[in-house]
Amino acid sequence: MLSSRLFFTAIMLFWISFLSLLALVVTYAPQGGVELAGLTLFAGSGLVDAALAAMQCIGFSPVTSSVVFGIMAGFNIAAAGLALFAMLFSVLGQELEQRQARPLAEGAAACAAGSTVLIVAVSLAGGQAGALLVLQLAALGGLLLTVMSFTPPVNETGSAADGGVSALDDVIADHAASHAAFSAQLASMSRRGAST
């Protein structure tokens, strides 16, 4: 149990870092980078050249291209945030939070899928596939594999049919208990009525 949680944590940390850096690349590389503490980061636009060429082939204006890159960055940073919370819930949470970790990880994969669909559509429409498309597909594939490898808490490891049967057993037991209580009250009232 502990080793699977540590594995999940390590993998999620990798994908959080990967998605965050990918969001920074698609935000700043088309603009020539960003200067921070005397260093110019994300200045080489080699990762986004094919995407920019595809957008120019389609006829996107520079503003439209910036909006597309902004949407991609938004999806990637949302995926990184959801992956962060999934990791925290899985590692630090109680059983209820651990159960909610998988839907959060699935949400992260869905956000990555949104960004991937956008770059695939632009790349196919513009006839240019490049490094950004490959990186985005790698992020989506990695998150999907991570979600598939996610193990639920110990109490959830039974099959869905077992959970359904135990829930049905609980309903039947509650129903039988309420009928037994009603029958006992009815028998008590009839005894009191017979003795008077």
Coordinates of N, CA and C in Angstrom, one line a residue:
M1 N 0.8 -1.2 0.0 CA 0.0 0.0 0.0 C 0.9 1.3 0.0
L2 N 1.9 1.3 0.9 CA 2.8 2.4 1.0 C 3.6 2.6 -0.3
S3 N 4.0 1.5 -0.9 CA 4.9 1.6 -2.1 C 4.0 2.1 -3.2
S4 N 2.8 1.7 -3.4 CA 1.9 2.2 -4.5 C 1.6 3.7 -4.3
R5 N 1.5 4.2 -3.0 CA 1.3 5.6 -2.8 C 2.5 6.4 -3.1
L6 N 3.7 5.9 -2.8 CA 5.0 6.5 -3.1 C 5.2 6.6 -4.6
F7 N 4.8 5.5 -5.3 CA 4.9 5.5 -6.7 C 4.0 6.5 -7.3
F8 N 2.8 6.6 -6.9 CA 1.8 7.5 -7.4 C 2.3 8.9 -7.1
T9 N 2.9 9.2 -5.9 CA 3.4 10.5 -5.6 C 4.6 10.9 -6.5
A10 N 5.5 10.0 -6.8 CA 6.6 10.3 -7.6 C 6.2 10.6 -9.0
I11 N 5.3 9.7 -9.6 CA 4.8 9.9 -10.9 C 4.1 11.2 -11.1
M12 N 3.2 11.5 -10.1 CA 2.4 12.7 -10.2 C 3.3 14.0 -10.0
L13 N 4.4 13.9 -9.2 CA 5.3 15.1 -9.2 C 6.0 15.3 -10.5
F14 N 6.3 14.2 -11.2 CA 6.9 14.4 -12.5 C 5.9 15.0 -13.5
W15 N 4.7 14.6 -13.5 CA 3.7 15.1 -14.4 C 3.3 16.5 -14.1
I16 N 3.3 16.9 -12.8 CA 3.0 18.2 -12.4 C 4.1 19.2 -12.9
S17 N 5.3 18.8 -12.7 CA 6.5 19.6 -13.3 C 6.4 19.7 -14.8
F18 N 6.2 18.5 -15.4 CA 6.1 18.5 -16.9 C 5.0 19.4 -17.4
L19 N 3.8 19.3 -16.9 CA 2.7 20.1 -17.3 C 2.9 21.6 -17.0
S20 N 3.5 21.9 -15.9 CA 3.8 23.3 -15.6 C 4.8 23.9 -16.5
L21 N 5.9 23.2 -16.8 CA 6.9 23.7 -17.8 C 6.3 23.8 -19.2
L22 N 5.4 22.8 -19.5 CA 4.8 22.9 -20.9 C 3.9 24.1 -21.0
A23 N 3.2 24.5 -19.9 CA 2.4 25.7 -19.8 C 3.2 26.9 -20.0
L24 N 4.4 26.9 -19.3 CA 5.3 28.1 -19.4 C 5.8 28.2 -20.8
V25 N 6.2 27.1 -21.5 CA 6.7 27.1 -22.8 C 5.7 27.7 -23.8
V26 N 4.4 27.2 -23.7 CA 3.4 27.7 -24.7 C 3.0 29.1 -24.4
T27 N 3.3 29.6 -23.2 CA 2.9 31.0 -22.9 C 4.0 31.9 -23.3
Y28 N 5.3 31.6 -23.0 CA 6.4 32.5 -23.3 C 7.2 32.3 -24.5
A29 N 7.3 31.1 -25.0 CA 8.1 30.8 -26.2 C 7.7 31.6 -27.5
P30 N 6.3 31.7 -27.7 CA 5.9 32.4 -28.9 C 6.2 33.9 -28.8
Q31 N 6.5 34.4 -27.6 CA 6.7 35.9 -27.4 C 8.2 36.1 -27.3
G32 N 9.1 35.1 -27.5 CA 10.5 35.3 -27.5 C 11.1 35.1 -26.1
G33 N 10.3 34.6 -25.2 CA 10.8 34.2 -23.8 C 10.4 35.3 -22.8
V34 N 10.9 35.1 -21.6 CA 10.6 36.0 -20.5 C 12.0 36.2 -19.8
E35 N 12.2 37.4 -19.3 CA 13.4 37.7 -18.6 C 13.2 37.7 -17.1
L36 N 14.0 36.9 -16.4 CA 13.8 36.8 -15.0 C 15.2 36.8 -14.4
A37 N 15.5 37.7 -13.5 CA 16.7 37.8 -12.8 C 17.9 37.8 -13.7
G38 N 17.8 38.6 -14.8 CA 18.9 38.7 -15.8 C 19.0 37.5 -16.8
L39 N 18.2 36.5 -16.6 CA 18.2 35.3 -17.5 C 17.0 35.4 -18.4
T40 N 17.2 35.0 -19.7 CA 16.0 34.9 -20.6 C 15.6 33.5 -20.7
L41 N 14.4 33.2 -20.2 CA 13.9 31.8 -20.2 C 12.9 31.6 -21.3
F42 N 12.9 30.4 -21.8 CA 12.0 30.0 -22.9 C 12.1 30.8 -24.1
A43 N 13.4 31.2 -24.4 CA 13.6 32.1 -25.5 C 13.6 31.4 -26.9
G44 N 14.1 30.2 -26.9 CA 14.1 29.4 -28.1 C 12.7 28.9 -28.5
S45 N 12.3 29.3 -29.7 CA 10.9 28.9 -30.0 C 10.9 27.6 -30.8
G46 N 11.9 26.8 -30.7 CA 12.0 25.6 -31.5 C 10.8 24.6 -31.2
L47 N 10.3 24.7 -29.9 CA 9.2 23.8 -29.6 C 7.9 24.2 -30.2
V48 N 7.8 25.5 -30.4 CA 6.5 26.0 -30.9 C 6.5 26.4 -32.4
D49 N 7.6 26.2 -33.1 CA 7.8 26.6 -34.5 C 6.7 26.0 -35.4
A50 N 6.5 24.7 -35.2 CA 5.6 24.0 -36.1 C 4.2 24.4 -35.8
A51 N 3.8 24.7 -34.5 CA 2.5 25.2 -34.2 C 2.3 26.6 -34.7
L52 N 3.3 27.4 -34.6 CA 3.2 28.8 -35.2 C 3.0 28.7 -36.7
A53 N 3.8 27.8 -37.4 CA 3.7 27.7 -38.8 C 2.3 27.2 -39.2
A54 N 1.7 26.2 -38.4 CA 0.4 25.7 -38.7 C -0.6 26.8 -38.6
M55 N -0.5 27.6 -37.5 CA -1.5 28.7 -37.3 C -1.4 29.8 -38.4
Q56 N -0.2 30.0 -38.9 CA 0.0 31.0 -40.1 C -0.6 30.4 -41.3
C57 N -0.5 29.1 -41.5 CA -1.1 28.4 -42.7 C -2.6 28.5 -42.7
I58 N -3.1 28.4 -41.5 CA -4.6 28.4 -41.3 C -5.1 29.9 -41.6
G59 N -4.2 30.8 -41.2 CA -4.6 32.2 -41.4 C -4.9 32.9 -40.1
F60 N -4.4 32.4 -39.0 CA -4.7 33.0 -37.6 C -3.8 34.3 -37.5
S61 N -4.4 35.3 -37.0 CA -3.7 36.5 -36.7 C -2.8 36.3 -35.4
P62 N -1.9 37.2 -35.2 CA -1.1 37.0 -34.0 C -1.9 37.0 -32.7
V63 N -3.0 37.7 -32.6 CA -3.8 37.7 -31.4 C -4.5 36.4 -31.3
T64 N -5.0 35.8 -32.4 CA -5.7 34.5 -32.3 C -4.7 33.4 -31.9
S65 N -3.5 33.5 -32.4 CA -2.4 32.5 -32.0 C -2.1 32.6 -30.6
S66 N -2.1 33.9 -30.0 CA -1.8 34.1 -28.6 C -3.0 33.5 -27.8
V67 N -4.2 33.6 -28.3 CA -5.4 33.1 -27.6 C -5.3 31.6 -27.5
V68 N -4.9 31.0 -28.7 CA -4.8 29.5 -28.7 C -3.8 29.0 -27.8
F69 N -2.6 29.7 -27.8 CA -1.5 29.3 -26.8 C -2.0 29.5 -25.4
G70 N -2.7 30.6 -25.2 CA -3.2 30.8 -23.8 C -4.2 29.8 -23.3
I71 N -5.1 29.3 -24.2 CA -6.0 28.3 -23.9 C -5.2 27.0 -23.6
M72 N -4.2 26.7 -24.4 CA -3.4 25.5 -24.1 C -2.7 25.6 -22.8
A73 N -2.1 26.7 -22.5 CA -1.5 26.9 -21.2 C -2.4 26.8 -20.1
G74 N -3.6 27.3 -20.2 CA -4.7 27.2 -19.2 C -5.0 25.8 -18.9
F75 N -5.3 25.0 -20.0 CA -5.6 23.6 -19.8 C -4.4 22.9 -19.1
N76 N -3.2 23.2 -19.5 CA -2.0 22.5 -18.9 C -1.8 22.8 -17.4
I77 N -2.0 24.1 -17.1 CA -1.8 24.5 -15.7 C -3.0 24.0 -14.9
A78 N -4.2 23.9 -15.4 CA -5.3 23.3 -14.7 C -5.1 21.8 -14.5
A79 N -4.5 21.1 -15.5 CA -4.1 19.7 -15.3 C -3.1 19.5 -14.2
A80 N -2.1 20.4 -14.2 CA -1.1 20.4 -13.2 C -1.7 20.6 -11.8
G81 N -2.6 21.5 -11.7 CA -3.2 21.8 -10.4 C -4.0 20.6 -9.9
L82 N -4.8 20.1 -10.8 CA -5.6 18.9 -10.4 C -4.8 17.7 -10.0
A83 N -3.7 17.5 -10.8 CA -2.7 16.5 -10.4 C -2.1 16.7 -9.1
L84 N -1.8 17.9 -8.8 CA -1.2 18.3 -7.4 C -2.2 17.9 -6.3
F85 N -3.5 18.3 -6.5 CA -4.4 18.0 -5.5 C -4.7 16.5 -5.4
A86 N -4.7 15.8 -6.5 CA -4.9 14.3 -6.5 C -3.7 13.7 -5.7
M87 N -2.5 14.2 -5.9 CA -1.4 13.6 -5.2 C -1.5 13.9 -3.7
L88 N -1.9 15.1 -3.4 CA -2.0 15.5 -1.9 C -3.1 14.7 -1.3
F89 N -4.2 14.5 -1.9 CA -5.3 13.8 -1.4 C -4.9 12.3 -1.2
S90 N -4.2 11.8 -2.2 CA -3.8 10.4 -2.1 C -2.8 10.1 -1.0
V91 N -1.9 11.0 -0.8 CA -0.8 10.8 0.1 C -1.2 11.2 1.5
L92 N -1.8 12.3 1.7 CA -2.0 12.9 3.0 C -3.4 12.8 3.5
G93 N -4.3 12.4 2.7 CA -5.7 12.4 3.0 C -6.2 11.1 3.8
Q94 N -7.3 11.3 4.4 CA -8.0 10.2 5.1 C -8.6 9.3 4.0
E95 N -9.4 8.3 4.4 CA -10.0 7.4 3.4 C -10.9 8.2 2.4
L96 N -11.7 9.1 2.9 CA -12.6 9.8 2.0 C -11.8 10.7 1.0
E97 N -10.8 11.3 1.4 CA -10.0 12.1 0.5 C -9.2 11.2 -0.5
Q98 N -8.8 10.1 0.0 CA -8.1 9.1 -0.9 C -9.0 8.6 -2.0
R99 N -10.3 8.5 -1.7 CA -11.3 8.1 -2.7 C -11.5 9.2 -3.7
Q100 N -11.3 10.4 -3.3 CA -11.5 11.6 -4.2 C -10.3 11.8 -5.1
A101 N -9.2 11.2 -4.8 CA -8.0 11.4 -5.5 C -8.1 11.0 -7.0
R102 N -8.7 9.8 -7.2 CA -8.8 9.3 -8.5 C -9.6 10.2 -9.5
P103 N -10.8 10.7 -9.0 CA -11.5 11.6 -9.9 C -10.7 12.9 -10.2
L104 N -9.9 13.4 -9.2 CA -9.1 14.5 -9.5 C -8.0 14.2 -10.5
A105 N -7.4 13.0 -10.4 CA -6.4 12.6 -11.4 C -7.1 12.5 -12.8
E106 N -8.3 11.9 -12.8 CA -9.1 11.8 -14.1 C -9.4 13.2 -14.7
G107 N -9.7 14.2 -13.8 CA -9.9 15.6 -14.2 C -8.6 16.2 -14.8
A108 N -7.5 15.8 -14.2 CA -6.2 16.3 -14.8 C -6.0 15.7 -16.2
A109 N -6.3 14.5 -16.3 CA -6.2 13.9 -17.7 C -7.1 14.5 -18.7
A110 N -8.3 14.8 -18.2 CA -9.3 15.5 -19.1 C -8.8 16.9 -19.5
C111 N -8.2 17.6 -18.6 CA -7.7 18.9 -19.0 C -6.5 18.8 -20.0
A112 N -5.7 17.8 -19.7 CA -4.6 17.6 -20.7 C -5.2 17.1 -22.0
A113 N -6.3 16.4 -22.0 CA -6.9 16.0 -23.3 C -7.4 17.2 -24.0
G114 N -8.0 18.2 -23.3 CA -8.5 19.4 -23.9 C -7.4 20.1 -24.7
S115 N -6.2 20.3 -24.0 CA -5.1 20.9 -24.6 C -4.6 20.1 -25.8
T116 N -4.6 18.8 -25.7 CA -4.1 17.9 -26.8 C -5.0 18.0 -28.0
V117 N -6.3 18.0 -27.7 CA -7.3 18.1 -28.8 C -7.0 19.4 -29.6
L118 N -6.8 20.5 -28.8 CA -6.6 21.8 -29.5 C -5.3 21.8 -30.4
I119 N -4.2 21.3 -29.9 CA -3.0 21.3 -30.7 C -3.1 20.3 -31.8
V120 N -3.8 19.2 -31.6 CA -4.0 18.2 -32.7 C -4.8 18.9 -33.8
A121 N -5.9 19.6 -33.5 CA -6.7 20.2 -34.5 C -6.0 21.3 -35.2
V122 N -5.2 22.1 -34.5 CA -4.4 23.1 -35.2 C -3.4 22.5 -36.1
S123 N -2.7 21.5 -35.6 CA -1.6 20.8 -36.4 C -2.1 20.2 -37.6
L124 N -3.3 19.5 -37.5 CA -3.8 18.8 -38.7 C -4.4 19.8 -39.7
A125 N -5.0 20.8 -39.2 CA -5.6 21.8 -40.1 C -4.5 22.6 -40.8
G126 N -3.4 22.9 -40.1 CA -2.3 23.6 -40.7 C -1.3 22.8 -41.4
G127 N -1.4 21.5 -41.3 CA -0.5 20.5 -42.0 C 0.9 20.5 -41.4
Q128 N 1.1 20.9 -40.1 CA 2.4 21.0 -39.5 C 2.3 20.3 -38.1
A129 N 3.1 19.2 -38.0 CA 3.2 18.5 -36.7 C 4.6 18.7 -36.2
G130 N 4.7 19.1 -34.9 CA 6.0 19.3 -34.4 C 6.2 18.8 -32.9
A131 N 7.2 19.4 -32.3 CA 7.6 19.0 -31.0 C 6.5 19.2 -29.9
L132 N 5.8 20.3 -30.1 CA 4.7 20.7 -29.1 C 3.6 19.6 -29.1
L133 N 3.3 19.1 -30.3 CA 2.3 18.1 -30.4 C 2.8 16.8 -29.8
V134 N 4.0 16.5 -30.0 CA 4.6 15.2 -29.3 C 4.6 15.4 -27.8
L135 N 5.0 16.5 -27.3 CA 5.1 16.8 -25.9 C 3.7 16.7 -25.3
Q136 N 2.7 17.3 -25.9 CA 1.3 17.3 -25.4 C 0.7 15.9 -25.4
L137 N 1.0 15.1 -26.5 CA 0.5 13.7 -26.5 C 1.2 12.9 -25.4
A138 N 2.5 13.2 -25.2 CA 3.2 12.4 -24.1 C 2.6 12.8 -22.7
A139 N 2.2 14.0 -22.5 CA 1.6 14.4 -21.2 C 0.3 13.7 -21.1
L140 N -0.5 13.7 -22.1 CA -1.8 13.0 -22.0 C -1.7 11.5 -21.8
G141 N -0.8 10.9 -22.6 CA -0.6 9.4 -22.4 C 0.0 9.1 -21.0
G142 N 0.9 9.9 -20.5 CA 1.4 9.7 -19.2 C 0.4 9.8 -18.1
L143 N -0.4 10.9 -18.2 CA -1.5 11.0 -17.2 C -2.5 9.9 -17.2
L144 N -2.8 9.5 -18.4 CA -3.8 8.3 -18.5 C -3.2 7.1 -17.9
L145 N -2.0 6.8 -18.2 CA -1.3 5.6 -17.6 C -1.2 5.7 -16.1
T146 N -1.0 6.9 -15.6 CA -0.9 7.1 -14.2 C -2.3 6.9 -13.5
V147 N -3.3 7.4 -14.2 CA -4.7 7.2 -13.6 C -5.0 5.7 -13.6
M148 N -4.6 5.0 -14.7 CA -4.9 3.6 -14.7 C -4.2 2.8 -13.7
S149 N -3.0 3.3 -13.3 CA -2.2 2.6 -12.3 C -2.6 3.0 -10.9
F150 N -3.4 3.9 -10.7 CA -3.8 4.4 -9.4 C -4.6 3.3 -8.7
T151 N -4.2 3.0 -7.4 CA -4.9 2.0 -6.6 C -5.8 2.7 -5.6
P152 N -7.0 2.3 -5.5 CA -7.9 2.9 -4.5 C -7.5 2.5 -3.1
P153 N -8.1 3.1 -2.1 CA -7.8 2.7 -0.7 C -8.2 1.3 -0.4
V154 N -7.7 0.7 0.7 CA -7.8 -0.7 1.0 C -9.3 -1.1 1.0
N155 N -10.1 -0.3 1.6 CA -11.5 -0.7 1.7 C -12.3 -0.7 0.4
E156 N -11.7 -0.1 -0.6 CA -12.3 -0.1 -1.9 C -11.8 -1.2 -2.9
T157 N -10.9 -2.0 -2.5 CA -10.3 -2.9 -3.4 C -11.2 -4.0 -3.8
G158 N -12.3 -4.2 -3.1 CA -13.3 -5.2 -3.6 C -13.9 -4.8 -4.9
S159 N -14.5 -5.8 -5.5 CA -15.1 -5.5 -6.8 C -16.4 -4.7 -6.7
A160 N -16.8 -4.1 -7.7 CA -18.1 -3.3 -7.7 C -19.2 -4.2 -7.3
A161 N -19.2 -5.5 -7.8 CA -20.3 -6.4 -7.4 C -20.4 -6.6 -5.9
D162 N -19.2 -6.8 -5.3 CA -19.2 -7.0 -3.8 C -19.7 -5.8 -3.1
G163 N -19.4 -4.6 -3.6 CA -19.9 -3.4 -3.0 C -21.4 -3.3 -3.1
G164 N -21.9 -3.7 -4.3 CA -23.4 -3.7 -4.5 C -24.1 -4.7 -3.7
V165 N -23.5 -5.9 -3.5 CA -24.1 -6.9 -2.7 C -24.1 -6.5 -1.3
S166 N -23.1 -5.9 -0.7 CA -23.1 -5.5 0.7 C -24.1 -4.4 0.9
A167 N -24.2 -3.5 -0.1 CA -25.2 -2.4 0.1 C -26.6 -3.0 0.0
L168 N -26.8 -4.0 -0.8 CA -28.1 -4.7 -0.9 C -28.4 -5.4 0.4
D169 N -27.4 -6.1 0.9 CA -27.6 -6.8 2.2 C -27.9 -5.8 3.3
D170 N -27.3 -4.6 3.3 CA -27.7 -3.6 4.3 C -29.1 -3.2 4.2
V171 N -29.6 -3.0 3.0 CA -31.0 -2.6 2.8 C -31.9 -3.6 3.2
I172 N -31.6 -4.9 2.9 CA -32.5 -6.0 3.3 C -32.5 -6.1 4.8
A173 N -31.4 -6.0 5.4 CA -31.3 -6.1 6.9 C -32.1 -5.0 7.6
D174 N -32.0 -3.8 7.1 CA -32.7 -2.7 7.6 C -34.2 -2.9 7.4
H175 N -34.6 -3.3 6.3 CA -36.0 -3.6 6.0 C -36.6 -4.7 6.9
A176 N -35.8 -5.8 7.1 CA -36.2 -6.9 7.9 C -36.3 -6.4 9.4
A177 N -35.4 -5.6 9.8 CA -35.4 -5.1 11.2 C -36.6 -4.2 11.4
S178 N -37.0 -3.4 10.5 CA -38.2 -2.5 10.7 C -39.4 -3.4 10.7
H179 N -39.5 -4.4 9.8 CA -40.7 -5.3 9.9 C -40.8 -6.1 11.2
A180 N -39.6 -6.5 11.7 CA -39.6 -7.3 13.0 C -40.0 -6.4 14.1
A181 N -39.6 -5.1 14.1 CA -40.0 -4.2 15.1 C -41.5 -3.9 15.0
F182 N -42.1 -3.8 13.8 CA -43.5 -3.5 13.7 C -44.3 -4.8 14.1
S183 N -43.8 -6.0 13.8 CA -44.5 -7.2 14.2 C -44.5 -7.3 15.7
A184 N -43.3 -7.0 16.3 CA -43.3 -7.1 17.8 C -44.2 -6.1 18.5
Q185 N -44.3 -4.9 17.9 CA -45.3 -3.9 18.5 C -46.7 -4.4 18.3
L186 N -47.0 -5.0 17.1 CA -48.4 -5.5 16.9 C -48.7 -6.6 17.8
A187 N -47.8 -7.5 18.0 CA -48.0 -8.7 19.0 C -48.2 -8.2 20.4
S188 N -47.4 -7.2 20.8 CA -47.6 -6.6 22.1 C -48.9 -6.0 22.3
M189 N -49.4 -5.2 21.3 CA -50.7 -4.6 21.4 C -51.8 -5.6 21.4
S190 N -51.7 -6.7 20.6 CA -52.7 -7.7 20.6 C -52.7 -8.5 22.0
R191 N -51.6 -8.7 22.6 CA -51.6 -9.3 23.9 C -52.2 -8.4 25.0
R192 N -52.0 -7.1 24.9 CA -52.6 -6.2 25.9 C -54.1 -6.2 25.7
G193 N -54.5 -6.2 24.4 CA -55.9 -6.2 24.1 C -56.6 -7.5 24.5
A194 N -56.0 -8.6 24.5 CA -56.5 -9.9 24.9 C -56.6 -10.0 26.4
S195 N -55.7 -9.4 27.1 CA -55.7 -9.5 28.6 C -56.7 -8.6 29.2
T196 N -57.2 -7.6 28.6 CA -58.2 -6.7 29.2 C -59.6 -7.1 28.9

